[in-house]
Tab-separated table of N, CA and C in Angstrom:
chain	number	residue	atom	x	y	z
A	10	UNK	N	197.639	105.886	20.474
A	10	UNK	CA	198.555	105.815	19.261
A	10	UNK	C	199.963	105.790	19.628
A	11	UNK	N	200.774	104.954	18.860
A	11	UNK	CA	202.189	104.920	19.229
A	11	UNK	C	202.927	105.987	18.384
A	12	UNK	N	204.188	106.142	18.760
A	12	UNK	CA	205.002	107.177	18.103
A	12	UNK	C	205.105	107.003	16.610
A	13	UNK	N	205.131	105.805	16.067
A	13	UNK	CA	205.295	105.620	14.665
A	13	UNK	C	204.047	106.039	13.915
A	14	UNK	N	202.957	105.798	14.496
A	14	UNK	CA	201.667	106.200	13.801
A	14	UNK	C	201.626	107.758	13.686
A	15	UNK	N	202.032	108.439	14.713
A	15	UNK	CA	202.051	109.924	14.752
A	15	UNK	C	203.141	110.475	13.709
A	16	UNK	N	204.246	109.738	13.609
A	16	UNK	CA	205.331	110.112	12.650
A	16	UNK	C	204.691	109.948	11.224
A	17	UNK	N	204.053	108.838	11.037
A	17	UNK	CA	203.423	108.532	9.719
A	17	UNK	C	202.466	109.660	9.335
A	18	UNK	N	201.549	110.023	10.281
A	18	UNK	CA	200.630	111.140	10.039
A	18	UNK	C	201.285	112.394	9.800
A	19	UNK	N	202.393	112.683	10.545
A	19	UNK	CA	203.106	113.926	10.345
A	19	UNK	C	203.763	114.019	8.951
A	20	UNK	N	204.261	112.863	8.433
A	20	UNK	CA	204.849	112.838	7.085
A	20	UNK	C	203.746	113.040	6.033
A	21	UNK	N	202.665	112.335	6.233
A	21	UNK	CA	201.545	112.490	5.203
A	21	UNK	C	201.007	113.914	5.284
A	22	UNK	N	200.885	114.491	6.462
A	22	UNK	CA	200.362	115.922	6.487
A	22	UNK	C	201.399	116.896	5.750
A	23	UNK	N	202.696	116.608	5.925
A	23	UNK	CA	203.727	117.454	5.252
A	23	UNK	C	203.580	117.249	3.886
A	24	UNK	N	203.451	116.024	3.340
A	24	UNK	CA	203.304	115.839	1.919
A	24	UNK	C	202.029	116.513	1.339
A	25	UNK	N	200.978	116.342	2.130
A	25	UNK	CA	199.654	116.967	1.674
A	25	UNK	C	199.862	118.548	1.649
A	26	UNK	N	200.635	119.126	2.481
A	26	UNK	CA	200.841	120.565	2.454
A	26	UNK	C	201.645	120.993	1.176
A	27	UNK	N	202.575	120.163	0.800
A	27	UNK	CA	203.366	120.388	-0.362
A	27	UNK	C	202.360	120.317	-1.553
A	28	UNK	N	201.595	119.352	-1.654
A	28	UNK	CA	200.622	119.125	-2.707
A	28	UNK	C	199.719	120.395	-2.793
A	29	UNK	N	199.155	120.788	-1.652
A	29	UNK	CA	198.229	121.858	-1.572
A	29	UNK	C	198.880	123.167	-2.066
A	30	UNK	N	200.179	123.389	-1.630
A	30	UNK	CA	200.876	124.584	-2.013
A	30	UNK	C	201.048	124.626	-3.540
A	31	UNK	N	201.394	123.484	-4.108
A	31	UNK	CA	201.571	123.493	-5.534
A	31	UNK	C	200.238	123.748	-6.242
A	32	UNK	N	199.116	123.065	-5.792
A	32	UNK	CA	197.791	123.328	-6.352
A	32	UNK	C	197.459	124.798	-6.310
A	33	UNK	N	197.660	125.484	-5.104
A	33	UNK	CA	197.300	126.892	-4.959
A	33	UNK	C	198.094	127.759	-5.862
A	34	UNK	N	199.341	127.415	-6.033
A	34	UNK	CA	200.262	128.279	-6.932
A	34	UNK	C	199.777	128.042	-8.353
A	35	UNK	N	199.491	126.825	-8.691
A	35	UNK	CA	199.034	126.518	-10.166
A	35	UNK	C	197.775	127.389	-10.391
A	36	UNK	N	196.844	127.355	-9.467
A	36	UNK	CA	195.603	128.116	-9.705
A	36	UNK	C	195.853	129.615	-9.771
A	37	UNK	N	196.701	130.116	-9.037
A	37	UNK	CA	197.028	131.573	-9.034
A	37	UNK	C	197.675	131.920	-10.381
A	38	UNK	N	198.612	131.084	-10.862
A	38	UNK	CA	199.320	131.308	-12.079
A	38	UNK	C	198.340	131.370	-13.308
A	39	UNK	N	197.386	130.476	-13.302
A	39	UNK	CA	196.430	130.363	-14.374
A	39	UNK	C	195.548	131.675	-14.234
A	40	UNK	N	195.096	132.024	-13.069
A	40	UNK	CA	194.206	133.242	-12.847
A	40	UNK	C	194.914	134.527	-13.138
A	41	UNK	N	196.143	134.642	-12.731
A	41	UNK	CA	196.939	135.928	-12.859
A	41	UNK	C	197.523	136.129	-14.264
A	42	UNK	N	197.951	135.036	-14.907
A	42	UNK	CA	198.626	135.142	-16.154
A	42	UNK	C	198.019	134.377	-17.310
A	43	UNK	N	197.036	133.592	-17.037
A	43	UNK	CA	196.296	132.798	-18.049
A	43	UNK	C	197.168	131.634	-18.602
A	44	UNK	N	198.180	131.182	-17.842
A	44	UNK	CA	199.048	130.188	-18.262
A	44	UNK	C	199.070	129.074	-17.227
A	45	UNK	N	199.192	127.802	-17.734
A	45	UNK	CA	199.447	126.698	-16.768
A	45	UNK	C	200.945	126.778	-16.509
A	46	UNK	N	201.293	125.991	-15.459
A	46	UNK	CA	202.660	125.892	-15.130
A	46	UNK	C	203.568	125.486	-16.179
A	47	UNK	N	203.236	124.339	-16.926
A	47	UNK	CA	204.015	123.930	-18.028
A	47	UNK	C	204.127	124.894	-19.117
A	48	UNK	N	202.987	125.644	-19.440
A	48	UNK	CA	203.144	126.713	-20.487
A	48	UNK	C	204.007	127.791	-20.106
A	49	UNK	N	203.949	128.248	-18.781
A	49	UNK	CA	204.881	129.222	-18.333
A	49	UNK	C	206.337	128.708	-18.444
A	50	UNK	N	206.555	127.469	-18.107
A	50	UNK	CA	207.937	126.978	-18.167
A	50	UNK	C	208.393	126.908	-19.520
A	51	UNK	N	207.649	126.491	-20.486
A	51	UNK	CA	207.982	126.398	-21.934
A	51	UNK	C	208.367	127.881	-22.384
A	52	UNK	N	207.445	128.781	-22.143
A	52	UNK	CA	207.585	130.141	-22.615
A	52	UNK	C	208.750	130.800	-21.965
A	53	UNK	N	208.959	130.554	-20.695
A	53	UNK	CA	210.157	131.118	-19.952
A	53	UNK	C	211.486	130.590	-20.591
A	54	UNK	N	211.483	129.324	-20.873
A	54	UNK	CA	212.743	128.671	-21.440
A	54	UNK	C	213.074	129.420	-22.787
A	55	UNK	N	212.079	129.625	-23.565
A	55	UNK	CA	212.374	130.267	-24.877
A	55	UNK	C	212.728	131.739	-24.784
A	56	UNK	N	212.094	132.450	-23.922
A	56	UNK	CA	212.362	133.805	-23.712
A	56	UNK	C	213.759	133.997	-23.116
A	57	UNK	N	214.077	133.152	-22.191
A	57	UNK	CA	215.446	133.345	-21.448
A	57	UNK	C	216.586	132.866	-22.391
A	58	UNK	N	216.327	131.837	-23.265
A	58	UNK	CA	217.405	131.264	-23.960
A	58	UNK	C	217.380	131.497	-25.451
A	59	UNK	N	216.384	132.165	-25.971
A	59	UNK	CA	216.290	132.465	-27.397
A	59	UNK	C	215.662	131.318	-28.135
A	60	UNK	N	215.387	131.621	-29.447
A	60	UNK	CA	214.688	130.621	-30.301
A	60	UNK	C	215.439	129.262	-30.306
A	61	UNK	N	214.558	128.231	-30.308
A	61	UNK	CA	215.130	126.760	-30.296
A	61	UNK	C	214.165	125.946	-30.969
A	62	UNK	N	214.682	124.724	-31.263
A	62	UNK	CA	213.766	123.636	-31.839
A	62	UNK	C	212.921	123.037	-30.683
A	63	UNK	N	211.885	122.390	-31.042
A	63	UNK	CA	211.099	121.609	-30.068
A	63	UNK	C	211.807	120.572	-29.298
A	64	UNK	N	212.701	119.909	-30.095
A	64	UNK	CA	213.499	118.795	-29.402
A	64	UNK	C	214.530	119.346	-28.376
A	65	UNK	N	215.128	120.549	-28.749
A	65	UNK	CA	216.021	121.137	-27.792
A	65	UNK	C	215.268	121.580	-26.538
A	66	UNK	N	214.067	122.172	-26.807
A	66	UNK	CA	213.205	122.662	-25.688
A	66	UNK	C	212.808	121.488	-24.822
A	67	UNK	N	212.394	120.350	-25.354
A	67	UNK	CA	211.941	119.231	-24.603
A	67	UNK	C	213.114	118.692	-23.754
A	68	UNK	N	214.292	118.660	-24.315
A	68	UNK	CA	215.522	118.133	-23.542
A	68	UNK	C	215.804	119.114	-22.474
A	69	UNK	N	215.768	120.426	-22.714
A	69	UNK	CA	216.104	121.442	-21.733
A	69	UNK	C	215.211	121.460	-20.452
A	70	UNK	N	213.882	121.193	-20.762
A	70	UNK	CA	212.951	121.181	-19.633
A	70	UNK	C	212.527	119.842	-19.162
A	71	UNK	N	213.105	118.792	-19.661
A	71	UNK	CA	212.862	117.405	-19.326
A	71	UNK	C	211.450	116.964	-19.460
A	72	UNK	N	210.800	117.289	-20.584
A	72	UNK	CA	209.504	116.827	-20.986
A	72	UNK	C	209.609	116.097	-22.292
A	73	UNK	N	208.630	115.232	-22.533
A	73	UNK	CA	208.624	114.469	-23.820
A	73	UNK	C	208.367	115.412	-24.960
A	74	UNK	N	208.831	114.967	-26.174
A	74	UNK	CA	208.580	115.771	-27.405
A	74	UNK	C	207.004	115.951	-27.586
A	75	UNK	N	206.258	114.858	-27.313
A	75	UNK	CA	204.838	114.991	-27.605
A	75	UNK	C	204.183	116.013	-26.671
A	76	UNK	N	204.582	115.989	-25.339
A	76	UNK	CA	204.059	116.950	-24.434
A	76	UNK	C	204.443	118.380	-24.814
A	77	UNK	N	205.618	118.578	-25.185
A	77	UNK	CA	206.086	119.958	-25.674
A	77	UNK	C	205.317	120.396	-26.887
A	78	UNK	N	205.026	119.472	-27.885
A	78	UNK	CA	204.261	119.786	-29.019
A	78	UNK	C	202.941	120.356	-28.653
A	79	UNK	N	202.321	119.623	-27.778
A	79	UNK	CA	200.920	120.028	-27.343
A	79	UNK	C	200.924	121.366	-26.651
A	80	UNK	N	201.864	121.643	-25.748
A	80	UNK	CA	202.021	122.836	-25.053
A	80	UNK	C	202.301	124.008	-26.051
A	81	UNK	N	203.153	123.731	-27.002
A	81	UNK	CA	203.506	124.778	-28.068
A	81	UNK	C	202.323	125.148	-28.855
A	82	UNK	N	201.444	124.148	-29.274
A	82	UNK	CA	200.226	124.458	-29.941
A	82	UNK	C	199.306	125.372	-29.147
A	83	UNK	N	199.249	125.110	-27.875
A	83	UNK	CA	198.337	126.021	-27.038
A	83	UNK	C	198.883	127.396	-26.886
A	84	UNK	N	200.214	127.491	-26.868
A	84	UNK	CA	200.873	128.840	-26.783
A	84	UNK	C	200.746	129.573	-28.108
A	85	UNK	N	200.784	128.796	-29.192
A	85	UNK	CA	200.599	129.427	-30.512
A	85	UNK	C	199.160	129.963	-30.605
A	86	UNK	N	198.188	129.190	-30.133
A	86	UNK	CA	196.770	129.617	-30.181
A	86	UNK	C	196.546	130.903	-29.340
A	87	UNK	N	197.294	130.968	-28.263
A	87	UNK	CA	197.255	132.246	-27.431
A	87	UNK	C	198.081	133.387	-28.037
A	88	UNK	N	198.724	133.108	-29.133
A	88	UNK	CA	199.594	134.086	-29.769
A	88	UNK	C	200.765	134.568	-28.869
A	89	UNK	N	201.349	133.614	-28.140
A	89	UNK	CA	202.415	133.908	-27.284
A	89	UNK	C	203.721	133.309	-27.819
A	90	UNK	N	203.592	132.518	-28.937
A	90	UNK	CA	204.754	131.789	-29.435
A	90	UNK	C	204.476	131.637	-30.942
A	91	UNK	N	205.634	131.698	-31.757
A	91	UNK	CA	205.543	131.389	-33.155
A	91	UNK	C	206.574	130.288	-33.495
A	92	UNK	N	206.171	129.584	-34.619
A	92	UNK	CA	207.030	128.561	-35.179
A	92	UNK	C	207.595	129.076	-36.527
A	93	UNK	N	208.829	128.899	-36.776
A	93	UNK	CA	209.430	129.283	-38.056
A	93	UNK	C	210.187	128.161	-38.602
A	94	UNK	N	209.863	127.794	-39.845
A	94	UNK	CA	210.621	126.670	-40.434
A	94	UNK	C	212.051	127.004	-40.652
A	95	UNK	N	212.911	126.015	-40.343
A	95	UNK	CA	214.414	126.134	-40.580
A	95	UNK	C	214.704	126.307	-42.024
A	96	UNK	N	215.581	127.310	-42.381
A	96	UNK	CA	215.935	127.548	-43.809
A	96	UNK	C	216.679	126.372	-44.493
A	97	UNK	N	217.450	125.628	-43.651
A	97	UNK	CA	218.294	124.610	-44.190
A	97	UNK	C	217.590	123.193	-44.142
A	98	UNK	N	217.140	122.833	-42.899
A	98	UNK	CA	216.462	121.635	-42.698
A	98	UNK	C	214.990	121.861	-42.547
A	99	UNK	N	214.252	121.673	-43.667
A	99	UNK	CA	212.860	122.059	-43.677
A	99	UNK	C	211.913	121.261	-42.695
A	100	UNK	N	212.500	120.224	-42.195
A	100	UNK	CA	211.762	119.365	-41.188
A	100	UNK	C	211.712	120.039	-39.797
A	101	UNK	N	212.689	120.960	-39.556
A	101	UNK	CA	212.781	121.589	-38.242
A	101	UNK	C	212.012	122.925	-38.172
A	102	UNK	N	211.569	123.150	-36.995
A	102	UNK	CA	210.936	124.460	-36.724
A	102	UNK	C	211.590	125.083	-35.506
A	103	UNK	N	211.780	126.423	-35.596
A	103	UNK	CA	212.352	127.160	-34.502
A	103	UNK	C	211.204	127.872	-33.762
A	104	UNK	N	211.177	127.787	-32.403
A	104	UNK	CA	210.169	128.384	-31.638
A	104	UNK	C	210.704	129.698	-31.089
A	105	UNK	N	209.823	130.728	-31.156
A	105	UNK	CA	210.199	132.093	-30.703
A	105	UNK	C	209.038	132.713	-29.976
A	106	UNK	N	209.332	133.464	-28.981
A	106	UNK	CA	208.183	134.129	-28.293
A	106	UNK	C	207.672	135.338	-29.164
A	107	UNK	N	206.413	135.589	-29.042
A	107	UNK	CA	205.891	136.777	-29.662
A	107	UNK	C	206.177	137.877	-28.685
A	108	UNK	N	205.996	139.130	-29.061
A	108	UNK	CA	206.213	140.246	-28.165
A	108	UNK	C	205.295	140.169	-26.929
A	109	UNK	N	204.085	139.690	-27.091
A	109	UNK	CA	203.169	139.448	-26.062
A	109	UNK	C	203.722	138.365	-25.011
A	110	UNK	N	204.160	137.326	-25.611
A	110	UNK	CA	204.792	136.161	-24.810
A	110	UNK	C	205.979	136.625	-24.053
A	111	UNK	N	206.843	137.493	-24.694
A	111	UNK	CA	207.956	137.947	-24.028
A	111	UNK	C	207.589	138.913	-22.830
A	112	UNK	N	206.663	139.736	-23.025
A	112	UNK	CA	206.135	140.667	-21.979
A	112	UNK	C	205.648	139.846	-20.779
A	113	UNK	N	204.890	138.831	-21.099
A	113	UNK	CA	204.364	138.054	-19.899
A	113	UNK	C	205.449	137.482	-19.146
A	114	UNK	N	206.552	136.957	-19.721
A	114	UNK	CA	207.591	136.406	-18.925
A	114	UNK	C	208.419	137.517	-18.294
A	115	UNK	N	208.629	138.623	-18.999
A	115	UNK	CA	209.448	139.693	-18.383
A	115	UNK	C	208.683	140.391	-17.225
A	116	UNK	N	207.341	140.266	-17.231
A	116	UNK	CA	206.580	140.755	-16.179
A	116	UNK	C	206.743	139.836	-14.944
A	117	UNK	N	207.605	138.873	-15.103
A	117	UNK	CA	207.984	137.974	-13.979
A	117	UNK	C	206.857	137.027	-13.649
A	118	UNK	N	206.516	136.057	-14.529
A	118	UNK	CA	205.647	135.030	-14.222
A	118	UNK	C	206.254	134.195	-13.088
A	119	UNK	N	205.546	134.177	-11.917
A	119	UNK	CA	206.086	133.545	-10.735
A	119	UNK	C	206.059	132.025	-10.895
A	120	UNK	N	207.221	131.353	-11.107
A	120	UNK	CA	207.291	129.879	-11.074
A	120	UNK	C	207.753	129.433	-9.747
A	121	UNK	N	206.954	128.541	-9.148
A	121	UNK	CA	207.184	128.048	-7.803
A	121	UNK	C	208.546	127.480	-7.681
A	122	UNK	N	209.006	126.761	-8.669
A	122	UNK	CA	210.320	126.080	-8.539
A	122	UNK	C	211.452	127.116	-8.426
A	123	UNK	N	211.283	128.319	-8.918
A	123	UNK	CA	212.313	129.312	-8.840
A	123	UNK	C	212.557	129.742	-7.316
A	124	UNK	N	211.477	130.023	-6.631
A	124	UNK	CA	211.705	130.275	-5.225
A	124	UNK	C	212.154	129.097	-4.395
A	125	UNK	N	211.690	127.966	-4.794
A	125	UNK	CA	212.186	126.675	-4.159
A	125	UNK	C	213.710	126.557	-4.340
A	126	UNK	N	214.136	126.699	-5.622
A	126	UNK	CA	215.538	126.531	-5.997
A	126	UNK	C	216.439	127.564	-5.260
A	127	UNK	N	215.950	128.724	-5.040
A	127	UNK	CA	216.705	129.760	-4.273
A	127	UNK	C	216.823	129.314	-2.840
A	128	UNK	N	215.720	128.914	-2.204
A	128	UNK	CA	215.840	128.458	-0.762
A	128	UNK	C	216.651	127.214	-0.654
A	129	UNK	N	216.550	126.322	-1.620
A	129	UNK	CA	217.355	125.024	-1.585
A	129	UNK	C	218.898	125.368	-1.666
A	130	UNK	N	219.186	126.352	-2.559
A	130	UNK	CA	220.616	126.711	-2.735
A	130	UNK	C	221.236	127.326	-1.470
A	131	UNK	N	220.327	127.820	-0.522
A	131	UNK	CA	220.913	128.383	0.653
A	131	UNK	C	221.145	127.327	1.710
A	132	UNK	N	220.691	126.127	1.475
A	132	UNK	CA	221.064	125.037	2.467
A	132	UNK	C	222.415	124.529	2.155
A	133	UNK	N	223.083	123.894	3.162
A	133	UNK	CA	224.260	123.227	3.095
A	133	UNK	C	224.192	121.974	2.107
A	134	UNK	N	225.255	121.651	1.453
A	134	UNK	CA	225.318	120.553	0.521
A	134	UNK	C	224.775	119.292	1.134
A	135	UNK	N	225.103	118.986	2.344
A	135	UNK	CA	224.690	117.712	3.030
A	135	UNK	C	223.126	117.787	3.272
A	136	UNK	N	222.574	118.946	3.534
A	136	UNK	CA	221.105	119.111	3.764
A	136	UNK	C	220.409	118.928	2.475
A	137	UNK	N	220.958	119.439	1.364
A	137	UNK	CA	220.364	119.234	0.066
A	137	UNK	C	220.378	117.714	-0.277
A	138	UNK	N	221.461	117.082	-0.095
A	138	UNK	CA	221.591	115.606	-0.409
A	138	UNK	C	220.603	114.777	0.465
A	139	UNK	N	220.513	115.197	1.712
A	139	UNK	CA	219.538	114.542	2.655
A	139	UNK	C	218.128	114.689	2.222
A	140	UNK	N	217.721	115.840	1.828
A	140	UNK	CA	216.378	116.077	1.285
A	140	UNK	C	216.123	115.121	0.020
A	141	UNK	N	217.094	115.204	-0.952
A	141	UNK	CA	216.913	114.360	-2.058
A	141	UNK	C	216.695	112.914	-1.756
A	142	UNK	N	217.569	112.366	-0.961
A	142	UNK	CA	217.524	110.996	-0.568
A	142	UNK	C	216.224	110.663	0.079
A	143	UNK	N	215.739	111.543	0.995
A	143	UNK	CA	214.418	111.365	1.697
A	143	UNK	C	213.274	111.340	0.601
A	144	UNK	N	213.292	112.283	-0.229
A	144	UNK	CA	212.194	112.331	-1.199
A	144	UNK	C	212.228	111.150	-2.186
A	145	UNK	N	213.385	110.743	-2.622
A	145	UNK	CA	213.556	109.545	-3.462
A	145	UNK	C	212.969	108.286	-2.739
A	146	UNK	N	213.275	108.186	-1.476
A	146	UNK	CA	212.831	107.095	-0.684
A	146	UNK	C	211.271	107.105	-0.580
A	147	UNK	N	210.698	108.292	-0.392
A	147	UNK	CA	209.287	108.466	-0.265
A	147	UNK	C	208.648	108.021	-1.669
A	148	UNK	N	209.234	108.507	-2.782
A	148	UNK	CA	208.728	108.127	-4.088
A	148	UNK	C	208.784	106.592	-4.237
A	149	UNK	N	209.867	105.970	-3.869
A	149	UNK	CA	210.000	104.560	-3.952
A	149	UNK	C	208.909	103.895	-3.048
A	150	UNK	N	208.665	104.369	-1.839
A	150	UNK	CA	207.688	103.775	-1.004
A	150	UNK	C	206.326	103.863	-1.604
A	151	UNK	N	206.025	104.899	-2.443
A	151	UNK	CA	204.739	105.127	-3.038
A	151	UNK	C	204.688	104.457	-4.505
A	152	UNK	N	205.717	103.636	-4.738
A	152	UNK	CA	205.898	102.985	-6.036
A	152	UNK	C	205.713	104.093	-7.201
A	153	UNK	N	206.430	105.152	-7.018
A	153	UNK	CA	206.354	106.246	-7.966
A	153	UNK	C	207.703	106.613	-8.574
A	154	UNK	N	208.778	105.841	-8.222
A	154	UNK	CA	210.066	106.202	-8.615
A	154	UNK	C	210.283	106.134	-10.205
A	155	UNK	N	209.445	105.367	-10.844
A	155	UNK	CA	209.521	105.196	-12.252
A	155	UNK	C	208.612	106.130	-13.099
A	156	UNK	N	207.761	106.962	-12.409
A	156	UNK	CA	206.878	107.836	-13.083
A	156	UNK	C	207.722	108.945	-13.761
A	157	UNK	N	207.274	109.327	-14.955
A	157	UNK	CA	207.892	110.394	-15.724
A	157	UNK	C	207.556	111.747	-15.047
A	158	UNK	N	208.575	112.533	-14.698
A	158	UNK	CA	208.195	113.843	-14.037
A	158	UNK	C	209.260	114.881	-14.465
A	159	UNK	N	208.809	116.059	-14.815
A	159	UNK	CA	209.666	117.125	-15.147
A	159	UNK	C	210.009	117.911	-13.833
A	160	UNK	N	211.091	118.671	-13.875
A	160	UNK	CA	211.532	119.417	-12.699
A	160	UNK	C	210.681	120.692	-12.550
A	161	UNK	N	209.382	120.615	-12.318
A	161	UNK	CA	208.539	121.750	-12.182
A	161	UNK	C	207.564	121.495	-11.083
A	162	UNK	N	207.201	122.513	-10.352
A	162	UNK	CA	206.219	122.372	-9.341
A	162	UNK	C	204.906	123.038	-9.845
A	163	UNK	N	204.043	122.087	-10.360
A	163	UNK	CA	202.736	122.466	-10.920
A	163	UNK	C	201.822	121.257	-10.717
A	164	UNK	N	200.543	121.593	-10.706
A	164	UNK	CA	199.581	120.464	-10.538
A	164	UNK	C	198.807	120.372	-11.778
A	165	UNK	N	198.078	119.258	-11.951
A	165	UNK	CA	197.220	119.031	-13.141
A	165	UNK	C	198.041	118.482	-14.256
A	166	UNK	N	197.419	118.295	-15.401
A	166	UNK	CA	198.067	117.734	-16.546
A	166	UNK	C	198.999	118.668	-17.157
A	167	UNK	N	200.005	118.067	-17.797
A	167	UNK	CA	201.027	118.929	-18.529
A	167	UNK	C	200.438	119.717	-19.624
A	168	UNK	N	199.337	119.143	-20.244
A	168	UNK	CA	198.748	119.734	-21.401
A	168	UNK	C	197.275	119.975	-21.084
A	169	UNK	N	197.007	120.944	-20.149
A	169	UNK	CA	195.726	121.285	-19.826
A	169	UNK	C	194.918	121.891	-20.982
A	170	UNK	N	193.649	121.333	-21.072
A	170	UNK	CA	192.737	121.807	-22.094
A	170	UNK	C	192.178	123.176	-21.597
A	171	UNK	N	191.602	123.930	-22.532
A	171	UNK	CA	190.908	125.226	-22.121
A	171	UNK	C	189.874	124.913	-21.045
A	172	UNK	N	189.253	123.847	-21.118
A	172	UNK	CA	188.174	123.452	-20.128
A	172	UNK	C	188.865	123.224	-18.705
A	173	UNK	N	189.977	122.521	-18.704
A	173	UNK	CA	190.728	122.318	-17.467
A	173	UNK	C	191.235	123.688	-16.848
A	174	UNK	N	191.646	124.560	-17.696
A	174	UNK	CA	192.187	125.856	-17.241
A	174	UNK	C	191.016	126.610	-16.549
A	175	UNK	N	189.804	126.544	-17.275
A	175	UNK	CA	188.619	127.267	-16.701
A	175	UNK	C	188.327	126.662	-15.378
A	176	UNK	N	188.339	125.385	-15.294
A	176	UNK	CA	188.069	124.726	-14.022
A	176	UNK	C	188.974	125.026	-12.895
A	177	UNK	N	190.314	125.222	-13.202
A	177	UNK	CA	191.234	125.699	-12.221
A	177	UNK	C	191.057	127.036	-11.729
A	178	UNK	N	190.534	127.918	-12.671
A	178	UNK	CA	190.234	129.278	-12.231
A	178	UNK	C	189.031	129.383	-11.398
A	179	UNK	N	187.916	128.658	-11.835
A	179	UNK	CA	186.651	128.728	-11.154
A	179	UNK	C	186.095	127.300	-11.078
A	180	UNK	N	186.477	126.569	-9.934
A	180	UNK	CA	186.049	125.185	-9.844
A	180	UNK	C	184.607	125.005	-9.474
A	181	UNK	N	183.769	126.063	-9.280
A	181	UNK	CA	182.381	125.884	-8.830
A	181	UNK	C	181.520	125.242	-9.889
């Protein structure tokens, strides 16, 4: 094998490790808190920043309105979130956490991107920029630069069904 082949293998192994770390974290989150990563992200945003509309929430967390709507429905079913119609504009709803939803977040739901962001911020600016450029190049090489992606480290669908959550907890 030549050096390039080994380098290619090393890059693919590193990428696979990142993917596996994200998968493992997602499974732990579902198992420990009963929430998917996107559900935890939505609930965390509302607990940390107060009641907001779905469109504001979607913008804040870089997800589509349709995706946020589906996640909100699932959080409502779990009684972790409530929707209240706006008094002035009856077309708008404000999303608020229930006490149970607030407690789950305050018990510190571990979001993988939070520890990543902390470690990233400890790097020098040029190191951060170099990482970004390298990852953007990899995304381009995989023809993935135009895929819609939110700034979260989670695996699986953004709107996991109850069956998918069960499968993540117990894949047997």
